XYZ file of C-alpha atoms in Angstrom:
613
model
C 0.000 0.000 0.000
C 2.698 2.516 0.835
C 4.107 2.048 -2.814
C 1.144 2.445 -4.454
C -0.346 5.191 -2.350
C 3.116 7.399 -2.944
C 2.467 7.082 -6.646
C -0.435 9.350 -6.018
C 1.480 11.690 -4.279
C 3.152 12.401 -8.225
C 0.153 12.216 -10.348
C -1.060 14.279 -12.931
C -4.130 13.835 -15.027
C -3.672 14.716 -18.614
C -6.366 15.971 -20.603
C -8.427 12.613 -20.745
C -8.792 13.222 -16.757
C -6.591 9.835 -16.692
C -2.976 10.113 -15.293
C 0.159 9.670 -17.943
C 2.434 7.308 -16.611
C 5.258 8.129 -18.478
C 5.112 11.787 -16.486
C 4.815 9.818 -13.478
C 7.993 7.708 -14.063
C 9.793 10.843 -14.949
C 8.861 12.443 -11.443
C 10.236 9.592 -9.649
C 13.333 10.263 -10.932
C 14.138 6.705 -11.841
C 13.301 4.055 -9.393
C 15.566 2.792 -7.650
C 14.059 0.170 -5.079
C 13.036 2.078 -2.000
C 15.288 5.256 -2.506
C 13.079 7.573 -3.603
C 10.436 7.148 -1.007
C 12.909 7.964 1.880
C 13.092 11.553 0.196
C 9.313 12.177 -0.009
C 7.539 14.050 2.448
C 4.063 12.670 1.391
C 5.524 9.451 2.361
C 6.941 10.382 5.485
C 4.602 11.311 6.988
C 2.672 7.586 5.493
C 5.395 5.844 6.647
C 5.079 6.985 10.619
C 0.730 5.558 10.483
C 0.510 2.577 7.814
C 2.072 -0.576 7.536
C 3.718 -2.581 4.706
C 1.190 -5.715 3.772
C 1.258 -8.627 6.389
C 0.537 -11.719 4.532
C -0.510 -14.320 5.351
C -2.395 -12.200 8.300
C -0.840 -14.756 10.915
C -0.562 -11.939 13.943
C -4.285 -10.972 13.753
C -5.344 -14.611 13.671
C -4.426 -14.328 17.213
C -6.487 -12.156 18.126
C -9.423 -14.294 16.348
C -8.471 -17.655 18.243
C -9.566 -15.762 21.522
C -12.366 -14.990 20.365
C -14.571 -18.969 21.448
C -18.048 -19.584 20.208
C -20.909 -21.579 20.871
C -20.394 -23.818 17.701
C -23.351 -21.659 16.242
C -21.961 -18.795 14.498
C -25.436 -16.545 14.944
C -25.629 -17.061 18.065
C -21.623 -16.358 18.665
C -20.575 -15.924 22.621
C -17.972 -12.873 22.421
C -15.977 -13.070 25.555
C -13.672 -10.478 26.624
C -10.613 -10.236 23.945
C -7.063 -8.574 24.690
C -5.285 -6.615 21.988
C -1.317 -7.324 22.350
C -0.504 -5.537 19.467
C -2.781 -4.208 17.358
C -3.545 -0.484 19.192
C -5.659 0.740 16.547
C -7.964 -1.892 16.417
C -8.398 -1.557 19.994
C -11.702 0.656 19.782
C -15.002 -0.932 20.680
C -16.026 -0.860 17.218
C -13.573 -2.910 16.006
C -13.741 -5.273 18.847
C -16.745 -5.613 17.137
C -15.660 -6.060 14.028
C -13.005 -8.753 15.435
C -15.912 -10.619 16.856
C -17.430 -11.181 14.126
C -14.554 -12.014 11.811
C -14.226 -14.612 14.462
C -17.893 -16.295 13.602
C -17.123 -15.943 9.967
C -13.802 -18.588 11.059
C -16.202 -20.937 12.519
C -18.832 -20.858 9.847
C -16.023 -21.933 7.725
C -14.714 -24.435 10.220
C -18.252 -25.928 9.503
C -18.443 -25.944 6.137
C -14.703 -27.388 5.657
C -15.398 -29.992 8.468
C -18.748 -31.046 6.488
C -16.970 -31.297 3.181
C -13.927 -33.161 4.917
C -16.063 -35.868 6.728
C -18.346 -36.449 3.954
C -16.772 -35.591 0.495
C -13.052 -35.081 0.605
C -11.926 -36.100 -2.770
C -15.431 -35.127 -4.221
C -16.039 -31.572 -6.161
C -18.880 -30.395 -3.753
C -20.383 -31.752 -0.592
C -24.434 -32.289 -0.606
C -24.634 -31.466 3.365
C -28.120 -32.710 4.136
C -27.732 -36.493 2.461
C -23.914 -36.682 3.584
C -21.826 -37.280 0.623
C -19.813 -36.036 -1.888
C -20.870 -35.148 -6.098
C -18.252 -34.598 -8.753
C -19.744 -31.884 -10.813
C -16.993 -30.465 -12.033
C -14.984 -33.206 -13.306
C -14.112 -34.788 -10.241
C -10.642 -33.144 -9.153
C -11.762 -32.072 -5.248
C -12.644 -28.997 -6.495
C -13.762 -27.807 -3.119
C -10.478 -28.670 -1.246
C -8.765 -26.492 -4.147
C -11.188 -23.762 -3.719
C -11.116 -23.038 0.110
C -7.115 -23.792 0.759
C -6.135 -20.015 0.089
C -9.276 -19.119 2.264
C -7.816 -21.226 5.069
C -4.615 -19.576 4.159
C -5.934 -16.015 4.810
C -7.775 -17.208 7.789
C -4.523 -18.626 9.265
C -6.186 -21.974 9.885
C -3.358 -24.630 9.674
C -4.829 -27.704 9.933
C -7.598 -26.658 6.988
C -4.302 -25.885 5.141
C -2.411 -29.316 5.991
C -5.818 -31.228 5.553
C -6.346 -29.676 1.839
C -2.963 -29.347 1.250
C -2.230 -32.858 1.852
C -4.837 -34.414 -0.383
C -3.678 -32.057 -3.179
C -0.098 -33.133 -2.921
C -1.338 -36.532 -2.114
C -4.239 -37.023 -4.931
C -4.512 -34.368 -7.400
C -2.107 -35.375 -10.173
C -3.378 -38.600 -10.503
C -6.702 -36.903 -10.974
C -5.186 -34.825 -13.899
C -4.039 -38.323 -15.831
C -6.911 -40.236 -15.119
C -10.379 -37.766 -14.777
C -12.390 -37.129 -18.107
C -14.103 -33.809 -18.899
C -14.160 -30.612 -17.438
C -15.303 -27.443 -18.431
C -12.315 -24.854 -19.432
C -13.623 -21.390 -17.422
C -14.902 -23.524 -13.974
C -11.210 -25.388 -14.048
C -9.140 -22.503 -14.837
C -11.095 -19.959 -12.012
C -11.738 -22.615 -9.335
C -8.991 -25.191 -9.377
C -5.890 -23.373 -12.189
C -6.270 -19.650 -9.774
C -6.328 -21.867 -6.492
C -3.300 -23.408 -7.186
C -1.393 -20.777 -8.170
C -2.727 -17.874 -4.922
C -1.894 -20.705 -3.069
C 1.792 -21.360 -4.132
C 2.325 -17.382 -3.897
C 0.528 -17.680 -0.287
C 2.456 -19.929 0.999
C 5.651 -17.689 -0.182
C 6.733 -19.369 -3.317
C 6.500 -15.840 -5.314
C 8.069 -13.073 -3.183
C 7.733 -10.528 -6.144
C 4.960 -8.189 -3.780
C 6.730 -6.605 -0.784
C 5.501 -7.684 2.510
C 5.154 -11.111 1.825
C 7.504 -12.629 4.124
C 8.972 -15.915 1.918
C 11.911 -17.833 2.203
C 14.593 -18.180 -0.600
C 14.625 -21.713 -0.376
C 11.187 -21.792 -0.649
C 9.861 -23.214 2.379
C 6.452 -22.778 2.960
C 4.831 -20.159 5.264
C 1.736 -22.766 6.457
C 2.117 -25.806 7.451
C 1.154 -28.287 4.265
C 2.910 -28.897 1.230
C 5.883 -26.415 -0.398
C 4.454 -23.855 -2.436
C 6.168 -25.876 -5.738
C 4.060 -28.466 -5.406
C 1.357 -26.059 -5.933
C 3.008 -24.855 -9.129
C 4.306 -28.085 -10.313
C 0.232 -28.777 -10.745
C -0.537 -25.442 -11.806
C 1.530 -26.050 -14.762
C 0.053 -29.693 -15.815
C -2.725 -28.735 -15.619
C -2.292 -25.590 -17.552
C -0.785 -27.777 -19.930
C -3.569 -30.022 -20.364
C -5.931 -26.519 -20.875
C -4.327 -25.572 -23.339
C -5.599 -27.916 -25.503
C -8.875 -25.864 -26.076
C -6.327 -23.347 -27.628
C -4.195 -25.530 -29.619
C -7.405 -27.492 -30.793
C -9.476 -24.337 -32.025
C -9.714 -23.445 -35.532
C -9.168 -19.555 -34.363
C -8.466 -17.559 -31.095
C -10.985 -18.763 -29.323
C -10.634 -21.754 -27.071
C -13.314 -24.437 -26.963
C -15.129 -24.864 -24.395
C -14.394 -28.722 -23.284
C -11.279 -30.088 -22.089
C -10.468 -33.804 -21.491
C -7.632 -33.649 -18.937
C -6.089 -37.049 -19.609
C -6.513 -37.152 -22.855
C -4.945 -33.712 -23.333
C -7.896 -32.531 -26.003
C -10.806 -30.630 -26.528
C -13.903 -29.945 -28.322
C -16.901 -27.657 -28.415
C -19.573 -27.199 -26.063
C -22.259 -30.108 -26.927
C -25.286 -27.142 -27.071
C -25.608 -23.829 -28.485
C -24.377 -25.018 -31.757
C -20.705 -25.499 -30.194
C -20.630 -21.962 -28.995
C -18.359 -20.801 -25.872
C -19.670 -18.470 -23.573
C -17.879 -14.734 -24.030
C -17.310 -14.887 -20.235
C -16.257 -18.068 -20.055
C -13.431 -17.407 -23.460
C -12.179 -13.996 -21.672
C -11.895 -15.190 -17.808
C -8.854 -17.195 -18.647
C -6.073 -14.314 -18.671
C -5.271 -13.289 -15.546
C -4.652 -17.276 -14.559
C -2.335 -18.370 -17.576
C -0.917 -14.743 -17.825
C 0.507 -14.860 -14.257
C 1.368 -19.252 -15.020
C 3.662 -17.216 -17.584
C 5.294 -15.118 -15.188
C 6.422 -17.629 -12.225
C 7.077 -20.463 -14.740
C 8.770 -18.399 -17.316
C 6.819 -20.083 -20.288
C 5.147 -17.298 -22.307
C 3.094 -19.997 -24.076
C 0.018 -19.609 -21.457
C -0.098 -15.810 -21.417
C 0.143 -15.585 -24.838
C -2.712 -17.745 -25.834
C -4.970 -16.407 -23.487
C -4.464 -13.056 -24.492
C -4.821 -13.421 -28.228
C -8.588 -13.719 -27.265
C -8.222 -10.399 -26.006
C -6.631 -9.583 -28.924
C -8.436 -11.032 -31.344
C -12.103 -9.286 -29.644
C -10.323 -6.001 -29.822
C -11.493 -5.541 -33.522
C -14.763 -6.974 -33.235
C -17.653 -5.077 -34.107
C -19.529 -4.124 -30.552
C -22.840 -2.187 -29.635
C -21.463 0.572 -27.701
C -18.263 -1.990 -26.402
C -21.096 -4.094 -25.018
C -20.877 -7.893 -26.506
C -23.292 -11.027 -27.255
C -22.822 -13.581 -24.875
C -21.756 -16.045 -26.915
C -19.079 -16.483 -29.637
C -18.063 -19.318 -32.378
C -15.384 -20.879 -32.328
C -15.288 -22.081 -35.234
C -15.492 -18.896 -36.925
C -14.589 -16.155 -34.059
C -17.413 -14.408 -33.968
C -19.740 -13.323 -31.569
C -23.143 -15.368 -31.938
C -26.547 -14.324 -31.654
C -27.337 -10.698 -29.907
C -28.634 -11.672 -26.924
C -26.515 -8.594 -24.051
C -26.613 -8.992 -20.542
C -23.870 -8.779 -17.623
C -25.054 -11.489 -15.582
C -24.655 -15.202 -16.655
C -22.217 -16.094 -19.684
C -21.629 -12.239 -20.176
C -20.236 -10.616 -16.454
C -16.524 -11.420 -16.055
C -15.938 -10.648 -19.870
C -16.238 -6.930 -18.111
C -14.359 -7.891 -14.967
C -11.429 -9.334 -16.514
C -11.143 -5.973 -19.062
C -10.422 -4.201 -15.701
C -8.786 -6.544 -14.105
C -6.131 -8.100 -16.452
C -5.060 -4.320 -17.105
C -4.579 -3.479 -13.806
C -2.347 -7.453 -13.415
C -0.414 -6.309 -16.599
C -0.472 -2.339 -15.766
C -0.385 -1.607 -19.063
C 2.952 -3.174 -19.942
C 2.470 -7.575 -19.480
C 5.409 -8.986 -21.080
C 6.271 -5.933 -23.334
C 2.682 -5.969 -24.657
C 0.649 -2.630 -24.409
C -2.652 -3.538 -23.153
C -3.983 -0.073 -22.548
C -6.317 -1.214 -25.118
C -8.306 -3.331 -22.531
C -8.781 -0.395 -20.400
C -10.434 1.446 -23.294
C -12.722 -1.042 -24.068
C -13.678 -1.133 -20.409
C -14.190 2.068 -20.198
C -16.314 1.884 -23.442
C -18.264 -0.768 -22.547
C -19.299 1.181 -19.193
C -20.327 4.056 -21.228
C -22.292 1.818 -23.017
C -23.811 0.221 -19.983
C -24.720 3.232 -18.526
C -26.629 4.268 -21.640
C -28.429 1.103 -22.499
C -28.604 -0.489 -19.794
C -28.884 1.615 -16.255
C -32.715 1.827 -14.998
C -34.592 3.354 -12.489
C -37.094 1.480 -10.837
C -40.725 2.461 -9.188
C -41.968 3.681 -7.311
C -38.845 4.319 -5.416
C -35.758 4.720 -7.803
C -33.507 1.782 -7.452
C -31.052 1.693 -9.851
C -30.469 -1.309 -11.772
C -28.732 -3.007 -14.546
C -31.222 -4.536 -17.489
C -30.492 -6.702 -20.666
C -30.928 -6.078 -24.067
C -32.103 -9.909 -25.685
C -32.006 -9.531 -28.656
C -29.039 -6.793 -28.672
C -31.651 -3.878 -29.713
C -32.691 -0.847 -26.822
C -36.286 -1.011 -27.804
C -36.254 -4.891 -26.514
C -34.754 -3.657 -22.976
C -35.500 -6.323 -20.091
C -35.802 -5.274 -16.077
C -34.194 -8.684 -15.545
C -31.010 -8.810 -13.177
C -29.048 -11.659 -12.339
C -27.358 -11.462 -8.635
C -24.236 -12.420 -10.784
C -24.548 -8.974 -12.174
C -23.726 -7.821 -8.614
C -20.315 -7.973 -9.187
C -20.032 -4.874 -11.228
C -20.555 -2.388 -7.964
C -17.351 -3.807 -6.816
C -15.778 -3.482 -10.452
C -16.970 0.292 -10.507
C -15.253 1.492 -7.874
C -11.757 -1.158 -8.091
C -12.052 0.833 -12.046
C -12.498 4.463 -10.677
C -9.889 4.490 -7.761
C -7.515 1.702 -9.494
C -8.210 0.190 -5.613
C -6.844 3.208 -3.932
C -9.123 4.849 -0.764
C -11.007 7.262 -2.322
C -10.257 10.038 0.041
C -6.870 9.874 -1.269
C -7.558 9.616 -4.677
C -9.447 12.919 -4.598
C -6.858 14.524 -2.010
C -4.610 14.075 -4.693
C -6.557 15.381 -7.951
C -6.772 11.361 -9.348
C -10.704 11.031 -9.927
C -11.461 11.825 -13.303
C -15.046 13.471 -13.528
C -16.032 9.706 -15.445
C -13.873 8.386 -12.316
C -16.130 10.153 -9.517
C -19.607 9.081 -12.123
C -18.710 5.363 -11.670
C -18.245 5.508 -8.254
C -21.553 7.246 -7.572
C -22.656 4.209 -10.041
C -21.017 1.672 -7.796
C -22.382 2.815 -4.599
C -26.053 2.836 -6.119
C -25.627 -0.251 -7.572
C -24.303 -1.668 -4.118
C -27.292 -0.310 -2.387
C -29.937 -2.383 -4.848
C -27.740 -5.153 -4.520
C -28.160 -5.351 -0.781
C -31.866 -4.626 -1.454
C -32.668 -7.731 -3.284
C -31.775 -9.616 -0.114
C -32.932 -7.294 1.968
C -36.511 -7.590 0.684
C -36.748 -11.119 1.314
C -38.309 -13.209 4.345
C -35.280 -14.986 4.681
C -32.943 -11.743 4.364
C -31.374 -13.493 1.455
C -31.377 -12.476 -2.291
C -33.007 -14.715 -5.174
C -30.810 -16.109 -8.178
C -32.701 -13.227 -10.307
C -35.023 -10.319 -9.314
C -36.618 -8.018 -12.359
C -37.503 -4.471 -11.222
C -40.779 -2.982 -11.441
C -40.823 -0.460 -14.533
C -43.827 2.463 -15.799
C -46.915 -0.114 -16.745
C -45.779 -2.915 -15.069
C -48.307 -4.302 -12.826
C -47.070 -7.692 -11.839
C -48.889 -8.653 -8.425
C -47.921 -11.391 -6.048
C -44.580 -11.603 -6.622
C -42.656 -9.774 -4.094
C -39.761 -11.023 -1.412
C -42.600 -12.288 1.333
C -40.655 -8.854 3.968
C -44.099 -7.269 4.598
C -42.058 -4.303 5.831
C -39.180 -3.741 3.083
C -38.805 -0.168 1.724
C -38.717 -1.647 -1.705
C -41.311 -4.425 -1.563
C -42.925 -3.006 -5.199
C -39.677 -2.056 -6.814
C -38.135 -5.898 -7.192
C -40.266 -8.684 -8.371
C -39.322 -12.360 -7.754
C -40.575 -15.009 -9.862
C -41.204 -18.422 -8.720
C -38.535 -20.069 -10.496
C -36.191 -17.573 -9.683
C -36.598 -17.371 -5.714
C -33.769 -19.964 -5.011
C -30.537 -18.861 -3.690
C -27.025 -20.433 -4.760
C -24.771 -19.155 -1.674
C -23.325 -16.699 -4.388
C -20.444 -14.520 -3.437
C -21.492 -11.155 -6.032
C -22.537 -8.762 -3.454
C -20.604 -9.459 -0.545
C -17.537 -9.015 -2.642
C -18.789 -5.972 -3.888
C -18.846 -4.652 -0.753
C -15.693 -5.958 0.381
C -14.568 -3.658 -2.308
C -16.585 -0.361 -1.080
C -15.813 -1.060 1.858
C -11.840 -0.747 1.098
C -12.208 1.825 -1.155
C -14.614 4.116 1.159
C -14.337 3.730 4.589
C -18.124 3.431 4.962
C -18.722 1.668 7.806
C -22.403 0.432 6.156
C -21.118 -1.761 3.772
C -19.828 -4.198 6.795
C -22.981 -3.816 8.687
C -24.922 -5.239 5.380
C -22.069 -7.811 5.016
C -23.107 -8.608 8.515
C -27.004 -9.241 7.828
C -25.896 -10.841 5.079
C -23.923 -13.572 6.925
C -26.603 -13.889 9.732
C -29.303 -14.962 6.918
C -26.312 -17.578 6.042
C -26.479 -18.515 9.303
C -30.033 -18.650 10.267
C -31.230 -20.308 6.972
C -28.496 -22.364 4.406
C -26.791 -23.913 7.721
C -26.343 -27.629 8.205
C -26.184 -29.046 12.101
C -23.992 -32.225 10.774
C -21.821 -30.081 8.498
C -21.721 -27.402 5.757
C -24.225 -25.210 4.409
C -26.712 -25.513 1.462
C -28.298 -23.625 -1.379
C -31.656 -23.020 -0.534
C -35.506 -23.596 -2.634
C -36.686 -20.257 -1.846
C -35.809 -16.910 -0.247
C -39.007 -15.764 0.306
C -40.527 -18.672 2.753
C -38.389 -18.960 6.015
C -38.445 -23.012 6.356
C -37.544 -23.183 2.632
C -36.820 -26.604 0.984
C -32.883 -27.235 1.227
C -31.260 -27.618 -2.169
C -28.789 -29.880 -0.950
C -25.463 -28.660 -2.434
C -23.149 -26.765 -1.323
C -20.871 -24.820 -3.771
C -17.691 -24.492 -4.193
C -17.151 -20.829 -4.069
C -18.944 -20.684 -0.968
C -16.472 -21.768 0.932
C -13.740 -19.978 -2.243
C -15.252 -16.343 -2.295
C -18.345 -15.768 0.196
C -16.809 -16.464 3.418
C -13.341 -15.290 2.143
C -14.579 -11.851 1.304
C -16.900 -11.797 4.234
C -13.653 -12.354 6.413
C -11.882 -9.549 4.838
C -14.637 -7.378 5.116
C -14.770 -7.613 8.546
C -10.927 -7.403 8.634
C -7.938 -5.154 8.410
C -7.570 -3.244 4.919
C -4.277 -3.904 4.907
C -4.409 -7.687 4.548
C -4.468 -8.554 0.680
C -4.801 -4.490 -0.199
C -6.168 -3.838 -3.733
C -3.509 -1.989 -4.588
C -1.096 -4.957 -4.491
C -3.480 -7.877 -5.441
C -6.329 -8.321 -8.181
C -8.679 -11.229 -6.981
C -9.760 -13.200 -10.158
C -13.036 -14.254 -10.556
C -13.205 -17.212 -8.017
C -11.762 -14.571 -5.224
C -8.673 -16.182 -5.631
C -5.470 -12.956 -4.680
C -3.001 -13.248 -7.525
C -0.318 -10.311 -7.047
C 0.168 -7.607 -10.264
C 3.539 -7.397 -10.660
C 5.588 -4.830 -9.693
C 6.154 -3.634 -13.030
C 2.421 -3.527 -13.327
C 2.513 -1.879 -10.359
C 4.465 1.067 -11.125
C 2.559 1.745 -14.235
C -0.787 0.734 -13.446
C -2.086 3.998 -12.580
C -1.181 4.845 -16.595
């Protein structure tokens, strides 16, 4: 944080309102490792408050193993906790806030301990029969998912217990398992392997991360190359959607021991846009610790190759041929098949920071910044009676066929906003130091609206949790009968829940975005709704023998149990939860980009230094 928080200290927007790098490097005065901060007074005075990242967070795990519970997270028996060396969290409000980090612990103390008894080995865990599914090709996606969580959370014997069955299992599962999907294996298992070998100190590239030259590992469990020595099978077995595809974009089906690929068996062998462009922040970074340009490369000539694509306003159909690369059909929305396509136009520019291996990807930043132009003009809505804004689809690609239908996936783009406005700096400090572009401070105001309807569609709910999709009431529309079951709720008319809709997946979109806000302003109301959040986990998905499960419907409170629990629950929800709750210097968004799955991968430091460009 200190490095990236004295770059602002030299900015200087240009004319765009965005700041020139190369001005910026020329301030510096050549950098010279930590030279040049010893001789700047912005920093000086920085350097006597903040601290350098402390990862993983072991210190302030002791503070959370004080903390003893009940065994029932909502119900959670804070006892008296002593602060030995953390002063400024010694307030009552963040006593608080320590408190409840602590429950978050447990409740994933549960949900490991269910998966662990029951389905170790499996992809998911169905908590209420007791056993394990493969859904995802059957390579313990689960145990890949949550190690880096257990990793943040400091919880050792998660670590050695995953840890060990990767090290133990997971390469024979590479030679032997069948299909899996490209996208779920590269987010889930590809990005869990490789936060976890730069975790557990194999990659020593961020400062503050406290790894040994000879590579031994910071938790308990395997060394972090183990972790890499997988990441790069099995990156080599992906890449046979690349190799096999007629042009730059990678089927969608991969057969791991067989080392091929083929098209998806529906939509005419289509891939999903999101699923083509959330590849490159994964293989990019494979490049950079194993020094094989061959992963990087591929994945970004999709990039590449979309660049020149014709677009409506930068916003894309959600599917595209392979075959042929071209989009298919017109159907534009940002929540399933179309989201991370967005995310990951952000996000792998601010990985790269606008230089990645000599390439100049400044390009992705424009389209992301044309694409939110365009979503602000086709897509942002107002609902009634009471004005929440929302994000709508266009189905068949055309403004005049303009659906009220939003996908809780979709919450994801609150958090994007702001990480794209502020570049994951605190806001006050962007703006103390003339950063925020007047298209900067509009996307912001976006993201915090956007946040706030997000929070709604839970909030509207008997169960205080939000549906898989909610449409928003528009002029003429006088749907009846279909609201969230909350007699109460401010915004009972504005969102409308359809019966085959009302189910809830244990998703992590909104929490994570306000994980983000949170960082990124300070408001103290973003963990409070993080907090009701978590409680409706509690009161309503949670299993007594183990784990938690996806739920029938939000807006009944003894809804049917869906008997599953996912993967990212245990791989994003809880993991941003905990960091909401937490420091803001553990993992700080100006050192790390999480990729889609929530898994930290670091941006290098020469993306660092330029990704304010």
């Amino acid at each position: 944080m200190l490095m990236g928080l004295g770059y602002l200290a030299f900015l200087q927007p240009d004319q765009s309102g965005h700041t020139n790098n190369k001005s910026l490097l020329r301030n510096l005065g050549g950098y010279n490792g930590h030279r040049w901060m010893k001789d700047s007074p912005f920093l000086k005075k920085f350097w006597s408050t903040h601290r350098l990242p402390n990862l993983p967070p072991k210190l302030r795990l002791g503070l959370l193993r004080q903390v003893s519970s009940s065994g029932n997270s909502s119900n959670h028996q804070e006892n008296e906790v002593k602060l030995p060396f953390i002063a400024e969290r010694n307030s009552p409000e963040e006593l608080v806030w320590i408190k409840r980090q602590a429950a978050v612990v447990d409740a994933f103390k549960h949900a490991w301990n269910g998966y662990k008894q029951f389905a170790l080995g499996f992809d998911e865990l169905q908590p209420v029969s007791r056993r394990g599914i493969n859904g995802l090709g059957g390579i313990g996606a689960t145990a890949i998912d949550a190690l880096d969580t257990a990793m943040i959370m400091g919880l050792d014997d998660v670590v050695e217990e995953a840890g060990g069955w990767i090290e133990k299992e997971l390469a024979n599962r590479f030679s032997h398992q069948g299909q899996v999907n490209l996208f779920e294996t590269t987010i889930r298992v590809l990005g869990g392997l490789l936060s976890a070998y730069h975790l557990s100190g194999g990659d020593t590239s961020v400062p503050g991360i406290d790894g040994s030259k000879n590579g031994v590992a910071l938790s308990p469990g395997p060394k972090p190359e183990v972790y890499l020595k997988l990441a790069k099978d099995l990156g080599d077995r992906l890449m046979a959607a690349f190799e096999a595809s007629p042009s730059a974009i990678p089927f969608s089906d991969v057969v791991l021991s067989a080392r091929s690929a083929h098209p998806a068996a529906g939509e005419r062998g289509a891939s999903s846009t999101s699923e083509v462009t959330t590849l490159q922040l994964e293989f990019w970074y494979l490049s950079k610790v194993t020094g094989d340009p061959k992963y990087g490369k591929a994945a970004m000539r999709v990039f590449e190759h979309i660049k020149g694509l014709p677009k409506l306003e930068g916003l894309v159909p959600i599917y595209m041929n392979p075959h042929s690369g071209t989009f298919q059909g017109n159907n534009i929305r940002l929540g399933s098949r179309g989201d991370s396509y967005y995310e990951y136009l952000l996000k792998v520019w601010i990985q790269q920071g606008g230089v990645g291996d000599g390439q100049d990807v400044q390009y992705l930043r424009d389209m992301y910044d044309e694409a939110m132009a365009g979503v602000k003009h086709l897509l942002v809505a107002k609902s009634v009676p009471n004005g929440l804004t929302f994000i709508g689809e266009l189905p068949s690609g055309r403004n005049e066929d303009f659906s009220p239908k939003m996908d809780h996936l979709v919450c994801f783009l609150a958090g994007n906003l702001a990480l794209g406005a502020t570049r994951g700096f605190p806001e006050k400090d962007a703006k103390e130091s003339g950063f925020l572009s007047e298209k900067d401070v509009q996307d912001l105001a976006l993201a915090k609206e956007l946040a706030r309807t997000c929070y709604e569609m839970y909030n509207v709910t008997t169960t205080g949790l939000a549906p898989e999709i909610a449409y928003f009431r528009t002029e003429g529309d006088h749907t009846e009968g279909m609201d969230g079951g909350k007699p109460n709720a401010q915004y009972k008319e504005d969102i409308i829940i359809k019966p085959l809709d009302r189910h809830n997946l244990l998703r992590p979109e909104t929490v994570e975005s306000l994980f983000v806000l949170y960082r990124i302003t300070g408001d103290s109301m973003y963990r409070e709704w993080g907090w009701k959040i978590f409680q409706a986990f509690e009161a309503h998905t949670k299993i007594s023998t183990g784990g938690y499960s996806s739920i029938d419907d939000v807006t009944v409170a003894n809804s049917y149990k869906r008997d599953k629990m996912e993967t990212f629950f245990l791989g994003e929800t809880l993991k941003y939860l905990f960091l909401l709750f937490g420091e803001d210097d553990v993992l700080p968004l100006s050192y790390f980009v999480f990729n889609t799955e929530a898994h930290p991968l670091p941006i290098t430091w020469e993306g660092a230094n330029s990704v304010l460009s």
